[in-house]
């Protein structure tokens, strides 16, 4: 069985070698998984999976909610540079509306795990349930983002990635304030929804959005939003690795 270090070297050398190494889980490899964006009224739900390298420790890992935005940004780059592998994945607004937010979250987590270049022997997920139909053993860890470093790392990747999506969305819909509230149902966001209407990035199955649409409050889609493919927020597969 190859060691994690030899797997990382192969990972850096190309996909052809990796295809020969990923048929079985690698003993001792732990993947941490977490999500960001279950509560917002808009945008996809994002999940990340991370396998850390024990020989390259990362100082300062913690639940992303306990870190400043600057610390999260710094750690985002360090995690991607030092981890054995990582993957960020999404479930789209359409999938959230069709499946419900819980099942869409599980789908995003499953995609993140399946998008890892290396196959872990164990997956640990923040929370009290694990995604169904994973092909490796998994366990749920309540408050795992503060207890397990790999889960902390996953929480940071998911949070930063989703925040960046919302900042891009703000460029197309500046009156909605996505750069500040990140889609969460703050008083400012609810007021903007009432005043300016629902965007294509809003989740139609969530009550405040459903009410706005029922009352005919729909925001026009700017041409630049269509060009950037931000309006539907529909990316659903692994988006970073």
PDB file of C-alpha atoms in Angstrom:
ATOM      1  CA  UNK A   1       0.000   0.000   0.000  1.00  0.00           C
ATOM      2  CA  UNK A   2       1.528   3.364  -0.976  1.00  0.00           C
ATOM      3  CA  UNK A   3       2.186   5.862   1.809  1.00  0.00           C
ATOM      4  CA  UNK A   4       0.321   9.182   1.938  1.00  0.00           C
ATOM      5  CA  UNK A   5       3.557  10.951   1.074  1.00  0.00           C
ATOM      6  CA  UNK A   6       4.131   8.849  -2.033  1.00  0.00           C
ATOM      7  CA  UNK A   7       0.525   9.493  -3.014  1.00  0.00           C
ATOM      8  CA  UNK A   8       1.090  13.222  -2.752  1.00  0.00           C
ATOM      9  CA  UNK A   9       4.151  12.972  -4.947  1.00  0.00           C
ATOM     10  CA  UNK A  10       2.155  11.013  -7.497  1.00  0.00           C
ATOM     11  CA  UNK A  11      -0.638  13.574  -7.235  1.00  0.00           C
ATOM     12  CA  UNK A  12       1.807  16.301  -8.141  1.00  0.00           C
ATOM     13  CA  UNK A  13       3.166  14.281 -11.082  1.00  0.00           C
ATOM     14  CA  UNK A  14      -0.113  13.781 -12.898  1.00  0.00           C
ATOM     15  CA  UNK A  15      -3.495  12.160 -13.208  1.00  0.00           C
ATOM     16  CA  UNK A  16      -2.225   9.060 -15.030  1.00  0.00           C
ATOM     17  CA  UNK A  17      -0.404   7.814 -11.951  1.00  0.00           C
ATOM     18  CA  UNK A  18      -3.282   8.751  -9.677  1.00  0.00           C
ATOM     19  CA  UNK A  19      -5.663   6.522 -11.611  1.00  0.00           C
ATOM     20  CA  UNK A  20      -3.546   3.553 -10.547  1.00  0.00           C
ATOM     21  CA  UNK A  21      -3.580   4.522  -6.887  1.00  0.00           C
ATOM     22  CA  UNK A  22      -7.206   5.330  -6.133  1.00  0.00           C
ATOM     23  CA  UNK A  23      -8.785   1.886  -6.366  1.00  0.00           C
ATOM     24  CA  UNK A  24      -8.731   1.325  -2.595  1.00  0.00           C
ATOM     25  CA  UNK A  25      -8.845   3.575   0.493  1.00  0.00           C
ATOM     26  CA  UNK A  26      -5.451   4.449   1.916  1.00  0.00           C
ATOM     27  CA  UNK A  27      -5.018   3.350   5.540  1.00  0.00           C
ATOM     28  CA  UNK A  28      -4.668   6.249   7.925  1.00  0.00           C
ATOM     29  CA  UNK A  29      -6.070   8.931   5.616  1.00  0.00           C
ATOM     30  CA  UNK A  30      -8.825  10.941   7.316  1.00  0.00           C
ATOM     31  CA  UNK A  31     -11.037  13.326   5.366  1.00  0.00           C
ATOM     32  CA  UNK A  32     -12.808  16.099   7.245  1.00  0.00           C
ATOM     33  CA  UNK A  33     -16.059  17.417   5.753  1.00  0.00           C
ATOM     34  CA  UNK A  34     -18.125  20.517   6.494  1.00  0.00           C
ATOM     35  CA  UNK A  35     -20.590  22.820   4.748  1.00  0.00           C
ATOM     36  CA  UNK A  36     -21.475  26.492   4.504  1.00  0.00           C
ATOM     37  CA  UNK A  37     -24.738  28.058   3.488  1.00  0.00           C
ATOM     38  CA  UNK A  38     -27.626  26.024   4.862  1.00  0.00           C
ATOM     39  CA  UNK A  39     -29.405  29.047   6.329  1.00  0.00           C
ATOM     40  CA  UNK A  40     -29.190  31.727   3.605  1.00  0.00           C
ATOM     41  CA  UNK A  41     -32.076  32.697   1.337  1.00  0.00           C
ATOM     42  CA  UNK A  42     -29.864  32.751  -1.744  1.00  0.00           C
ATOM     43  CA  UNK A  43     -26.959  31.022  -3.408  1.00  0.00           C
ATOM     44  CA  UNK A  44     -25.797  27.412  -3.424  1.00  0.00           C
ATOM     45  CA  UNK A  45     -24.900  25.349  -0.391  1.00  0.00           C
ATOM     46  CA  UNK A  46     -21.164  24.614  -0.414  1.00  0.00           C
ATOM     47  CA  UNK A  47     -19.291  21.666   1.083  1.00  0.00           C
ATOM     48  CA  UNK A  48     -15.594  20.915   1.350  1.00  0.00           C
ATOM     49  CA  UNK A  49     -13.576  17.787   2.072  1.00  0.00           C
ATOM     50  CA  UNK A  50      -9.946  17.970   3.212  1.00  0.00           C
ATOM     51  CA  UNK A  51      -7.219  15.417   3.877  1.00  0.00           C
ATOM     52  CA  UNK A  52      -4.464  17.141   5.828  1.00  0.00           C
ATOM     53  CA  UNK A  53      -0.771  16.274   5.709  1.00  0.00           C
ATOM     54  CA  UNK A  54       0.552  15.407   9.182  1.00  0.00           C
ATOM     55  CA  UNK A  55       4.044  16.480   8.079  1.00  0.00           C
ATOM     56  CA  UNK A  56       2.837  19.964   7.167  1.00  0.00           C
ATOM     57  CA  UNK A  57       0.813  21.203  10.157  1.00  0.00           C
ATOM     58  CA  UNK A  58      -1.303  24.327   9.792  1.00  0.00           C
ATOM     59  CA  UNK A  59      -1.458  26.641  12.794  1.00  0.00           C
ATOM     60  CA  UNK A  60      -4.695  28.405  13.694  1.00  0.00           C
ATOM     61  CA  UNK A  61      -7.268  25.964  12.333  1.00  0.00           C
ATOM     62  CA  UNK A  62     -10.644  26.397  14.003  1.00  0.00           C
ATOM     63  CA  UNK A  63     -14.353  26.577  13.319  1.00  0.00           C
ATOM     64  CA  UNK A  64     -14.570  29.124  10.496  1.00  0.00           C
ATOM     65  CA  UNK A  65     -17.234  31.090  12.375  1.00  0.00           C
ATOM     66  CA  UNK A  66     -14.715  31.792  15.145  1.00  0.00           C
ATOM     67  CA  UNK A  67     -12.147  33.286  12.773  1.00  0.00           C
ATOM     68  CA  UNK A  68     -11.926  36.721  11.233  1.00  0.00           C
ATOM     69  CA  UNK A  69     -12.418  37.090   7.490  1.00  0.00           C
ATOM     70  CA  UNK A  70      -8.714  37.926   7.113  1.00  0.00           C
ATOM     71  CA  UNK A  71      -7.682  34.789   9.015  1.00  0.00           C
ATOM     72  CA  UNK A  72     -10.014  32.644   6.927  1.00  0.00           C
ATOM     73  CA  UNK A  73      -8.574  34.029   3.695  1.00  0.00           C
ATOM     74  CA  UNK A  74      -5.013  33.354   4.857  1.00  0.00           C
ATOM     75  CA  UNK A  75      -5.843  29.833   6.005  1.00  0.00           C
ATOM     76  CA  UNK A  76      -7.759  29.113   2.783  1.00  0.00           C
ATOM     77  CA  UNK A  77      -4.566  29.547   0.769  1.00  0.00           C
ATOM     78  CA  UNK A  78      -2.446  27.643   3.291  1.00  0.00           C
ATOM     79  CA  UNK A  79      -4.841  24.696   3.413  1.00  0.00           C
ATOM     80  CA  UNK A  80      -4.884  24.398  -0.364  1.00  0.00           C
ATOM     81  CA  UNK A  81      -1.084  24.598  -0.460  1.00  0.00           C
ATOM     82  CA  UNK A  82      -0.346  22.101   2.321  1.00  0.00           C
ATOM     83  CA  UNK A  83      -3.199  19.566   2.369  1.00  0.00           C
ATOM     84  CA  UNK A  84      -2.635  16.184   0.783  1.00  0.00           C
ATOM     85  CA  UNK A  85      -5.787  16.942  -1.197  1.00  0.00           C
ATOM     86  CA  UNK A  86      -9.035  18.861  -0.908  1.00  0.00           C
ATOM     87  CA  UNK A  87     -12.210  19.414  -2.862  1.00  0.00           C
ATOM     88  CA  UNK A  88     -14.950  22.052  -2.763  1.00  0.00           C
ATOM     89  CA  UNK A  89     -18.365  21.208  -4.211  1.00  0.00           C
ATOM     90  CA  UNK A  90     -21.813  22.782  -4.421  1.00  0.00           C
ATOM     91  CA  UNK A  91     -25.481  21.934  -4.618  1.00  0.00           C
ATOM     92  CA  UNK A  92     -27.299  24.512  -6.689  1.00  0.00           C
ATOM     93  CA  UNK A  93     -30.270  26.698  -5.853  1.00  0.00           C
ATOM     94  CA  UNK A  94     -32.389  24.537  -8.151  1.00  0.00           C
ATOM     95  CA  UNK A  95     -31.285  21.399  -6.298  1.00  0.00           C
ATOM     96  CA  UNK A  96     -32.018  23.039  -2.933  1.00  0.00           C
ATOM     97  CA  UNK A  97     -35.538  23.914  -4.092  1.00  0.00           C
ATOM     98  CA  UNK A  98     -36.116  20.464  -5.553  1.00  0.00           C
ATOM     99  CA  UNK A  99     -34.573  18.270  -2.856  1.00  0.00           C
ATOM    100  CA  UNK A 100     -34.847  20.540   0.258  1.00  0.00           C
ATOM    101  CA  UNK A 101     -31.856  22.094   2.000  1.00  0.00           C
ATOM    102  CA  UNK A 102     -30.930  19.035   4.093  1.00  0.00           C
ATOM    103  CA  UNK A 103     -30.747  16.658   1.150  1.00  0.00           C
ATOM    104  CA  UNK A 104     -28.973  19.246  -0.988  1.00  0.00           C
ATOM    105  CA  UNK A 105     -26.380  19.685   1.770  1.00  0.00           C
ATOM    106  CA  UNK A 106     -25.794  15.943   1.911  1.00  0.00           C
ATOM    107  CA  UNK A 107     -25.426  15.928  -1.880  1.00  0.00           C
ATOM    108  CA  UNK A 108     -22.810  18.688  -1.788  1.00  0.00           C
ATOM    109  CA  UNK A 109     -20.890  16.808   0.919  1.00  0.00           C
ATOM    110  CA  UNK A 110     -20.992  13.574  -1.095  1.00  0.00           C
ATOM    111  CA  UNK A 111     -19.684  15.414  -4.146  1.00  0.00           C
ATOM    112  CA  UNK A 112     -16.845  16.908  -2.111  1.00  0.00           C
ATOM    113  CA  UNK A 113     -15.768  13.492  -0.798  1.00  0.00           C
ATOM    114  CA  UNK A 114     -16.033  11.886  -4.232  1.00  0.00           C
ATOM    115  CA  UNK A 115     -14.005  14.721  -5.738  1.00  0.00           C
ATOM    116  CA  UNK A 116     -10.947  14.023  -3.581  1.00  0.00           C
ATOM    117  CA  UNK A 117      -7.937  12.833  -5.552  1.00  0.00           C
ATOM    118  CA  UNK A 118      -7.013  10.398  -2.774  1.00  0.00           C
ATOM    119  CA  UNK A 119      -9.488   7.974  -1.236  1.00  0.00           C
ATOM    120  CA  UNK A 120      -9.588   8.213   2.583  1.00  0.00           C
ATOM    121  CA  UNK A 121     -10.103   5.274   4.910  1.00  0.00           C
ATOM    122  CA  UNK A 122     -12.433   7.354   7.110  1.00  0.00           C
ATOM    123  CA  UNK A 123     -14.610  10.429   6.616  1.00  0.00           C
ATOM    124  CA  UNK A 124     -15.568  12.592   9.584  1.00  0.00           C
ATOM    125  CA  UNK A 125     -18.431  15.021   9.051  1.00  0.00           C
ATOM    126  CA  UNK A 126     -19.380  18.014  11.169  1.00  0.00           C
ATOM    127  CA  UNK A 127     -22.849  17.612  12.671  1.00  0.00           C
ATOM    128  CA  UNK A 128     -25.094  14.729  13.604  1.00  0.00           C
ATOM    129  CA  UNK A 129     -25.491  12.895  10.307  1.00  0.00           C
ATOM    130  CA  UNK A 130     -23.418  11.721   7.367  1.00  0.00           C
ATOM    131  CA  UNK A 131     -24.180  11.807   3.644  1.00  0.00           C
ATOM    132  CA  UNK A 132     -25.808   8.582   2.433  1.00  0.00           C
ATOM    133  CA  UNK A 133     -24.198   6.239  -0.084  1.00  0.00           C
ATOM    134  CA  UNK A 134     -20.578   7.118   0.598  1.00  0.00           C
ATOM    135  CA  UNK A 135     -18.190   4.362  -0.445  1.00  0.00           C
ATOM    136  CA  UNK A 136     -15.971   4.758   2.630  1.00  0.00           C
ATOM    137  CA  UNK A 137     -16.730   4.546   6.370  1.00  0.00           C
ATOM    138  CA  UNK A 138     -18.030   7.814   7.818  1.00  0.00           C
ATOM    139  CA  UNK A 139     -18.952   9.188  11.203  1.00  0.00           C
ATOM    140  CA  UNK A 140     -20.667  12.367  12.354  1.00  0.00           C
ATOM    141  CA  UNK A 141     -18.898  14.566  14.913  1.00  0.00           C
ATOM    142  CA  UNK A 142     -21.078  17.112  16.708  1.00  0.00           C
ATOM    143  CA  UNK A 143     -19.180  20.418  16.816  1.00  0.00           C
ATOM    144  CA  UNK A 144     -16.487  18.675  14.816  1.00  0.00           C
ATOM    145  CA  UNK A 145     -15.359  21.939  13.242  1.00  0.00           C
ATOM    146  CA  UNK A 146     -13.910  22.884  16.635  1.00  0.00           C
ATOM    147  CA  UNK A 147     -12.613  19.395  17.511  1.00  0.00           C
ATOM    148  CA  UNK A 148     -11.104  17.852  14.361  1.00  0.00           C
ATOM    149  CA  UNK A 149      -8.533  19.831  12.394  1.00  0.00           C
ATOM    150  CA  UNK A 150      -9.496  18.328   9.048  1.00  0.00           C
ATOM    151  CA  UNK A 151     -13.112  19.369   9.640  1.00  0.00           C
ATOM    152  CA  UNK A 152     -11.953  22.844  10.694  1.00  0.00           C
ATOM    153  CA  UNK A 153     -10.038  23.093   7.437  1.00  0.00           C
ATOM    154  CA  UNK A 154     -13.089  21.988   5.467  1.00  0.00           C
ATOM    155  CA  UNK A 155     -15.248  24.584   7.219  1.00  0.00           C
ATOM    156  CA  UNK A 156     -12.795  27.318   6.222  1.00  0.00           C
ATOM    157  CA  UNK A 157     -12.664  26.254   2.573  1.00  0.00           C
ATOM    158  CA  UNK A 158     -16.448  26.053   2.322  1.00  0.00           C
ATOM    159  CA  UNK A 159     -17.012  29.386   4.056  1.00  0.00           C
ATOM    160  CA  UNK A 160     -14.444  31.349   2.050  1.00  0.00           C
ATOM    161  CA  UNK A 161     -15.577  29.849  -1.250  1.00  0.00           C
ATOM    162  CA  UNK A 162     -19.208  30.666  -0.560  1.00  0.00           C
ATOM    163  CA  UNK A 163     -18.406  34.183   0.634  1.00  0.00           C
ATOM    164  CA  UNK A 164     -16.576  34.787  -2.636  1.00  0.00           C
ATOM    165  CA  UNK A 165     -19.619  33.629  -4.586  1.00  0.00           C
ATOM    166  CA  UNK A 166     -21.752  36.137  -2.681  1.00  0.00           C
ATOM    167  CA  UNK A 167     -19.276  38.928  -3.306  1.00  0.00           C
ATOM    168  CA  UNK A 168     -19.434  38.168  -7.029  1.00  0.00           C
ATOM    169  CA  UNK A 169     -23.224  38.136  -6.797  1.00  0.00           C
ATOM    170  CA  UNK A 170     -23.095  41.569  -5.145  1.00  0.00           C
ATOM    171  CA  UNK A 171     -21.410  42.969  -8.241  1.00  0.00           C
ATOM    172  CA  UNK A 172     -24.520  42.116 -10.254  1.00  0.00           C
ATOM    173  CA  UNK A 173     -27.102  42.958  -7.572  1.00  0.00           C
ATOM    174  CA  UNK A 174     -25.517  45.735  -5.469  1.00  0.00           C
ATOM    175  CA  UNK A 175     -28.839  46.879  -3.994  1.00  0.00           C
ATOM    176  CA  UNK A 176     -29.335  43.517  -2.281  1.00  0.00           C
ATOM    177  CA  UNK A 177     -26.177  43.728  -0.150  1.00  0.00           C
ATOM    178  CA  UNK A 178     -24.867  40.203  -0.737  1.00  0.00           C
ATOM    179  CA  UNK A 179     -21.341  41.323   0.130  1.00  0.00           C
ATOM    180  CA  UNK A 180     -22.427  42.047   3.705  1.00  0.00           C
ATOM    181  CA  UNK A 181     -25.129  39.526   4.631  1.00  0.00           C
ATOM    182  CA  UNK A 182     -23.886  36.704   2.353  1.00  0.00           C
ATOM    183  CA  UNK A 183     -27.492  35.687   1.651  1.00  0.00           C
ATOM    184  CA  UNK A 184     -28.544  35.193   5.266  1.00  0.00           C
ATOM    185  CA  UNK A 185     -31.996  36.517   6.257  1.00  0.00           C
ATOM    186  CA  UNK A 186     -30.826  39.637   8.056  1.00  0.00           C
ATOM    187  CA  UNK A 187     -33.183  42.633   8.402  1.00  0.00           C
ATOM    188  CA  UNK A 188     -31.195  44.398   5.666  1.00  0.00           C
ATOM    189  CA  UNK A 189     -31.578  41.442   3.324  1.00  0.00           C
ATOM    190  CA  UNK A 190     -35.298  41.074   4.014  1.00  0.00           C
ATOM    191  CA  UNK A 191     -35.813  44.778   3.382  1.00  0.00           C
ATOM    192  CA  UNK A 192     -33.878  44.532   0.089  1.00  0.00           C
ATOM    193  CA  UNK A 193     -35.916  41.506  -0.932  1.00  0.00           C
ATOM    194  CA  UNK A 194     -39.117  43.453  -0.294  1.00  0.00           C
ATOM    195  CA  UNK A 195     -37.877  46.589  -2.033  1.00  0.00           C
ATOM    196  CA  UNK A 196     -35.953  45.187  -4.995  1.00  0.00           C
ATOM    197  CA  UNK A 197     -37.449  41.712  -5.455  1.00  0.00           C
ATOM    198  CA  UNK A 198     -36.068  38.182  -5.678  1.00  0.00           C
ATOM    199  CA  UNK A 199     -33.078  37.491  -7.911  1.00  0.00           C
ATOM    200  CA  UNK A 200     -32.558  34.262  -9.850  1.00  0.00           C
ATOM    201  CA  UNK A 201     -30.032  33.326  -7.132  1.00  0.00           C
ATOM    202  CA  UNK A 202     -32.720  33.287  -4.416  1.00  0.00           C
ATOM    203  CA  UNK A 203     -34.073  29.974  -3.133  1.00  0.00           C
ATOM    204  CA  UNK A 204     -37.722  29.820  -4.152  1.00  0.00           C
ATOM    205  CA  UNK A 205     -38.603  27.211  -1.514  1.00  0.00           C
ATOM    206  CA  UNK A 206     -37.661  29.536   1.366  1.00  0.00           C
ATOM    207  CA  UNK A 207     -40.640  31.414   2.797  1.00  0.00           C
ATOM    208  CA  UNK A 208     -39.493  35.063   2.424  1.00  0.00           C
ATOM    209  CA  UNK A 209     -38.516  34.437  -1.199  1.00  0.00           C
ATOM    210  CA  UNK A 210     -41.710  32.540  -1.915  1.00  0.00           C
ATOM    211  CA  UNK A 211     -43.697  35.475  -0.518  1.00  0.00           C
ATOM    212  CA  UNK A 212     -41.805  38.030  -2.610  1.00  0.00           C
ATOM    213  CA  UNK A 213     -42.420  36.019  -5.766  1.00  0.00           C
ATOM    214  CA  UNK A 214     -46.099  35.554  -4.917  1.00  0.00           C
ATOM    215  CA  UNK A 215     -46.396  39.323  -4.684  1.00  0.00           C
ATOM    216  CA  UNK A 216     -44.656  39.784  -8.024  1.00  0.00           C
ATOM    217  CA  UNK A 217     -41.445  41.261  -6.629  1.00  0.00           C
ATOM    218  CA  UNK A 218     -38.761  40.078  -9.048  1.00  0.00           C
ATOM    219  CA  UNK A 219     -35.399  41.756  -9.603  1.00  0.00           C
ATOM    220  CA  UNK A 220     -34.350  42.274 -13.226  1.00  0.00           C
ATOM    221  CA  UNK A 221     -31.355  40.222 -14.280  1.00  0.00           C
ATOM    222  CA  UNK A 222     -28.440  42.441 -15.351  1.00  0.00           C
ATOM    223  CA  UNK A 223     -26.699  41.501 -18.578  1.00  0.00           C
ATOM    224  CA  UNK A 224     -23.391  41.071 -16.749  1.00  0.00           C
ATOM    225  CA  UNK A 225     -24.976  38.523 -14.396  1.00  0.00           C
ATOM    226  CA  UNK A 226     -26.009  36.402 -17.339  1.00  0.00           C
ATOM    227  CA  UNK A 227     -22.567  36.733 -18.885  1.00  0.00           C
ATOM    228  CA  UNK A 228     -20.893  35.623 -15.646  1.00  0.00           C
ATOM    229  CA  UNK A 229     -23.385  32.774 -15.201  1.00  0.00           C
ATOM    230  CA  UNK A 230     -24.089  34.052 -11.697  1.00  0.00           C
ATOM    231  CA  UNK A 231     -27.815  34.403 -12.010  1.00  0.00           C
ATOM    232  CA  UNK A 232     -28.815  30.746 -11.608  1.00  0.00           C
ATOM    233  CA  UNK A 233     -25.919  29.834  -9.247  1.00  0.00           C
ATOM    234  CA  UNK A 234     -26.195  26.355 -10.701  1.00  0.00           C
ATOM    235  CA  UNK A 235     -22.657  24.908 -10.470  1.00  0.00           C
ATOM    236  CA  UNK A 236     -23.075  21.527  -8.853  1.00  0.00           C
ATOM    237  CA  UNK A 237     -19.964  19.404  -9.228  1.00  0.00           C
ATOM    238  CA  UNK A 238     -16.559  19.724  -7.566  1.00  0.00           C
ATOM    239  CA  UNK A 239     -15.355  23.258  -8.242  1.00  0.00           C
ATOM    240  CA  UNK A 240     -11.897  23.170  -6.688  1.00  0.00           C
ATOM    241  CA  UNK A 241      -9.429  20.492  -5.778  1.00  0.00           C
TER     242      UNK A 241
END
